[in-house]
Amino acid sequence: MYTISQILYKDILAIHSLSVPPGRVTCITGESGTGKTTFLKLLNRLISPDRGEIYFNGTPLSEIDPVILRRQAVMLPQVPPMFAGNVRDNLQIGLFFAGKPPAPEEKMHRMLAQLGLKKELEDDPGKFSGGEKQRLALARVLLADPPVMLLDEPSASLDEGTGHAVISRVVATSREAGKTLVMVTHSLAIAREFADYLVTLKPGRPAGIREAAWTV
């Protein structure tokens, strides 16, 4: 899916060689300031490396139209945007950006329920808590159904129990559909439970990837 070769971004991130496999769950961990969010932004071409190349399905990111790339690989930031309008509008806009037809109301209700968000489609997201906004944004991404999801701390605004339930649902949905999920998390417990592969970023050192083998 992604192959990274000799990239350098400012003095924040340096990766000699790295592959992110398709159809699997890859978790990105590391201390604050080690470049986890920068890593996701590079994968989504929100920023470009100063040196080196990133390939998406064998094609350099620099040769892919950013709009086309971001329809294939959707990034959800840690503090996701809320758009004007109600819950329905915020769900449908993800499909609009993806170039897909609107979803029926039943499907939207089902997606909200899967993430434990007990809201009506007419409700105003501006009045939601941070955790509710995060779940609404996750529902928007899942509804758009992209091949690749790049999630930056998707449970950061949730309590431990709710966060675990939400991540479990997202991972299950991803695996059932054979999606590629790349998820930044500060929680080693989440990484240990859900990662097929783990990337650990350390200050001043390149990233490394290995198959998760937590029982060793």
CSV table of C-alpha atoms in Angstrom, one decimal:
chain,number,residue,atom,x,y,z
A,1,MET,CA,0.0,0.0,0.0
A,2,TYR,CA,2.5,2.6,1.2
A,3,THR,CA,6.3,2.3,0.7
A,4,ILE,CA,8.6,4.9,2.2
A,5,SER,CA,12.2,5.4,1.0
A,6,GLN,CA,14.8,7.7,2.6
A,7,ILE,CA,12.4,10.5,3.6
A,8,LEU,CA,13.3,13.5,5.7
A,9,TYR,CA,10.9,16.2,6.9
A,10,LYS,CA,12.6,19.1,8.5
A,11,ASP,CA,14.2,18.1,11.8
A,12,ILE,CA,11.0,16.3,12.8
A,13,LEU,CA,11.0,12.9,11.0
A,14,ALA,CA,13.5,10.7,9.2
A,15,ILE,CA,12.6,7.3,7.9
A,16,HIS,CA,15.1,5.2,6.0
A,17,SER,CA,12.8,2.4,4.8
A,18,LEU,CA,9.3,1.5,5.7
A,19,SER,CA,6.3,-0.4,4.3
A,20,VAL,CA,2.7,-0.1,5.4
A,21,PRO,CA,0.9,-3.3,4.3
A,22,PRO,CA,-2.6,-3.2,2.7
A,23,GLY,CA,-5.6,-4.6,4.4
A,24,ARG,CA,-4.0,-4.6,7.9
A,25,VAL,CA,-4.1,-2.4,11.0
A,26,THR,CA,-0.9,-0.4,11.6
A,27,CYS,CA,-0.6,1.5,14.8
A,28,ILE,CA,1.8,4.5,15.2
A,29,THR,CA,3.1,5.1,18.7
A,30,GLY,CA,5.8,7.2,20.3
A,31,GLU,CA,6.4,10.1,22.7
A,32,SER,CA,4.9,13.5,22.1
A,33,GLY,CA,6.9,15.4,19.5
A,34,THR,CA,8.3,12.4,17.7
A,35,GLY,CA,6.4,13.1,14.5
A,36,LYS,CA,3.3,10.8,14.6
A,37,THR,CA,0.9,13.4,13.2
A,38,THR,CA,3.6,14.5,10.7
A,39,PHE,CA,3.8,10.9,9.5
A,40,LEU,CA,0.0,10.8,8.8
A,41,LYS,CA,0.2,14.1,7.0
A,42,LEU,CA,2.9,12.8,4.8
A,43,LEU,CA,0.8,9.8,3.9
A,44,ASN,CA,-2.1,12.0,2.9
A,45,ARG,CA,0.1,14.5,1.1
A,46,LEU,CA,-0.9,17.4,3.3
A,47,ILE,CA,2.8,18.0,3.5
A,48,SER,CA,5.7,16.7,1.4
A,49,PRO,CA,9.1,15.4,2.5
A,50,ASP,CA,12.1,17.5,2.0
A,51,ARG,CA,13.9,14.5,0.7
A,52,GLY,CA,13.0,10.9,-0.4
A,53,GLU,CA,9.8,9.5,-1.7
A,54,ILE,CA,6.6,7.9,-0.6
A,55,TYR,CA,4.8,5.5,-2.9
A,56,PHE,CA,1.1,4.6,-2.8
A,57,ASN,CA,0.3,1.3,-4.6
A,58,GLY,CA,3.6,1.7,-6.4
A,59,THR,CA,3.1,5.3,-7.6
A,60,PRO,CA,5.0,8.2,-6.1
A,61,LEU,CA,2.7,10.5,-4.1
A,62,SER,CA,4.2,13.4,-5.9
A,63,GLU,CA,2.6,12.1,-9.1
A,64,ILE,CA,-0.9,11.6,-7.7
A,65,ASP,CA,-3.6,14.3,-7.7
A,66,PRO,CA,-4.1,15.2,-4.1
A,67,VAL,CA,-7.9,15.2,-4.5
A,68,ILE,CA,-7.8,11.6,-5.9
A,69,LEU,CA,-5.4,10.5,-3.2
A,70,ARG,CA,-7.5,11.9,-0.4
A,71,ARG,CA,-10.6,10.1,-1.7
A,72,GLN,CA,-8.6,6.9,-1.4
A,73,ALA,CA,-6.9,7.7,1.9
A,74,VAL,CA,-9.0,9.7,4.2
A,75,MET,CA,-7.3,11.4,7.2
A,76,LEU,CA,-9.1,12.2,10.4
A,77,PRO,CA,-7.3,14.7,12.6
A,78,GLN,CA,-7.2,14.5,16.3
A,79,VAL,CA,-9.5,17.6,16.5
A,80,PRO,CA,-11.8,16.9,13.6
A,81,PRO,CA,-13.7,19.7,11.9
A,82,MET,CA,-17.4,20.1,12.2
A,83,PHE,CA,-19.2,21.6,9.2
A,84,ALA,CA,-22.1,23.9,9.0
A,85,GLY,CA,-25.5,22.3,9.5
A,86,ASN,CA,-26.8,19.4,11.5
A,87,VAL,CA,-25.6,15.8,12.0
A,88,ARG,CA,-27.1,14.7,8.7
A,89,ASP,CA,-25.1,17.5,6.9
A,90,ASN,CA,-21.9,16.5,8.6
A,91,LEU,CA,-22.3,12.9,7.6
A,92,GLN,CA,-23.3,13.5,4.0
A,93,ILE,CA,-20.5,15.9,3.4
A,94,GLY,CA,-18.0,13.1,3.6
A,95,LEU,CA,-19.7,11.3,0.8
A,96,PHE,CA,-19.8,14.5,-1.2
A,97,PHE,CA,-16.1,15.0,-0.8
A,98,ALA,CA,-15.6,11.3,-1.8
A,99,GLY,CA,-17.7,11.8,-5.0
A,100,LYS,CA,-20.3,9.3,-3.8
A,101,PRO,CA,-24.1,9.5,-3.6
A,102,PRO,CA,-25.9,10.5,-0.4
A,103,ALA,CA,-26.6,7.8,2.2
A,104,PRO,CA,-30.1,6.8,3.2
A,105,GLU,CA,-31.2,7.8,6.7
A,106,GLU,CA,-31.3,4.3,7.9
A,107,LYS,CA,-27.6,3.8,7.1
A,108,MET,CA,-26.7,7.0,8.9
A,109,HIS,CA,-28.7,6.0,12.0
A,110,ARG,CA,-27.0,2.6,12.0
A,111,MET,CA,-23.5,4.2,11.8
A,112,LEU,CA,-24.2,6.5,14.7
A,113,ALA,CA,-25.5,3.6,16.8
A,114,GLN,CA,-22.4,1.5,16.0
A,115,LEU,CA,-20.3,4.2,17.5
A,116,GLY,CA,-22.6,4.7,20.5
A,117,LEU,CA,-23.6,8.2,19.5
A,118,LYS,CA,-27.2,8.7,20.6
A,119,LYS,CA,-28.0,11.7,18.5
A,120,GLU,CA,-30.7,12.6,15.9
A,121,LEU,CA,-29.9,13.6,12.4
A,122,GLU,CA,-31.4,17.1,13.0
A,123,ASP,CA,-29.2,17.8,16.1
A,124,ASP,CA,-26.6,20.6,16.1
A,125,PRO,CA,-23.0,19.3,16.3
A,126,GLY,CA,-21.9,22.7,17.6
A,127,LYS,CA,-23.5,21.7,21.0
A,128,PHE,CA,-21.7,18.3,21.2
A,129,SER,CA,-18.9,17.5,23.6
A,130,GLY,CA,-15.4,16.8,22.2
A,131,GLY,CA,-15.9,13.1,22.4
A,132,GLU,CA,-19.3,13.3,20.6
A,133,LYS,CA,-17.7,15.4,17.8
A,134,GLN,CA,-14.9,12.8,17.5
A,135,ARG,CA,-17.4,10.0,17.1
A,136,LEU,CA,-19.5,12.0,14.6
A,137,ALA,CA,-16.3,12.6,12.5
A,138,LEU,CA,-15.5,8.9,12.7
A,139,ALA,CA,-19.0,8.0,11.5
A,140,ARG,CA,-18.4,10.4,8.6
A,141,VAL,CA,-15.2,8.6,7.6
A,142,LEU,CA,-16.8,5.1,7.9
A,143,LEU,CA,-19.8,6.2,5.9
A,144,ALA,CA,-17.5,7.4,3.1
A,145,ASP,CA,-16.0,3.9,3.1
A,146,PRO,CA,-12.5,4.8,1.8
A,147,PRO,CA,-9.9,2.0,1.1
A,148,VAL,CA,-7.5,3.6,3.5
A,149,MET,CA,-8.3,5.4,6.8
A,150,LEU,CA,-5.6,7.5,8.5
A,151,LEU,CA,-6.8,8.2,12.1
A,152,ASP,CA,-4.9,10.6,14.4
A,153,GLU,CA,-5.7,9.6,18.1
A,154,PRO,CA,-9.3,8.7,17.3
A,155,SER,CA,-10.1,8.0,21.0
A,156,ALA,CA,-8.3,10.9,22.5
A,157,SER,CA,-11.5,12.7,23.6
A,158,LEU,CA,-13.2,9.6,24.9
A,159,ASP,CA,-13.1,7.9,28.3
A,160,GLU,CA,-11.3,4.5,28.4
A,161,GLY,CA,-14.4,2.3,28.1
A,162,THR,CA,-16.0,4.3,25.3
A,163,GLY,CA,-12.7,4.7,23.5
A,164,HIS,CA,-12.1,0.9,23.6
A,165,ALA,CA,-15.6,0.2,22.2
A,166,VAL,CA,-15.2,2.8,19.4
A,167,ILE,CA,-11.8,1.5,18.4
A,168,SER,CA,-13.0,-2.0,18.5
A,169,ARG,CA,-15.9,-1.2,16.1
A,170,VAL,CA,-13.6,0.8,13.7
A,171,VAL,CA,-11.0,-2.0,13.6
A,172,ALA,CA,-13.7,-4.7,13.1
A,173,THR,CA,-15.3,-2.7,10.3
A,174,SER,CA,-11.9,-2.2,8.7
A,175,ARG,CA,-11.0,-5.9,8.9
A,176,GLU,CA,-14.3,-7.1,7.7
A,177,ALA,CA,-14.0,-5.0,4.5
A,178,GLY,CA,-10.3,-5.6,4.0
A,179,LYS,CA,-9.5,-1.9,4.5
A,180,THR,CA,-6.1,-0.5,5.4
A,181,LEU,CA,-6.1,1.3,8.8
A,182,VAL,CA,-3.3,3.4,10.0
A,183,MET,CA,-3.9,4.8,13.5
A,184,VAL,CA,-1.9,7.0,15.7
A,185,THR,CA,-2.4,6.2,19.4
A,186,HIS,CA,-0.7,7.2,22.6
A,187,SER,CA,-2.2,4.1,24.2
A,188,LEU,CA,0.0,1.0,24.2
A,189,ALA,CA,-2.9,-1.0,25.4
A,190,ILE,CA,-4.9,-0.2,22.3
A,191,ALA,CA,-1.8,-0.9,20.1
A,192,ARG,CA,-1.2,-4.2,21.8
A,193,GLU,CA,-4.8,-5.3,21.4
A,194,PHE,CA,-5.5,-4.2,17.8
A,195,ALA,CA,-2.3,-3.7,15.8
A,196,ASP,CA,-1.2,-6.2,13.2
A,197,TYR,CA,1.9,-4.0,12.7
A,198,LEU,CA,3.5,-1.4,14.9
A,199,VAL,CA,5.6,1.7,14.1
A,200,THR,CA,7.4,3.2,17.0
A,201,LEU,CA,8.7,6.8,16.5
A,202,LYS,CA,11.6,7.8,18.8
A,203,PRO,CA,13.3,11.2,19.2
A,204,GLY,CA,16.2,11.5,16.9
A,205,ARG,CA,15.8,8.0,15.5
A,206,PRO,CA,14.1,6.6,12.4
A,207,ALA,CA,10.9,4.7,12.6
A,208,GLY,CA,10.9,0.9,12.6
A,209,ILE,CA,8.1,-1.5,11.8
A,210,ARG,CA,7.6,-5.0,13.0
A,211,GLU,CA,4.8,-7.5,13.3
A,212,ALA,CA,3.2,-7.1,16.6
A,213,ALA,CA,4.2,-10.0,18.9
A,214,TRP,CA,3.1,-8.9,22.3
A,215,THR,CA,3.3,-12.4,23.9
A,216,VAL,CA,7.1,-12.6,23.5
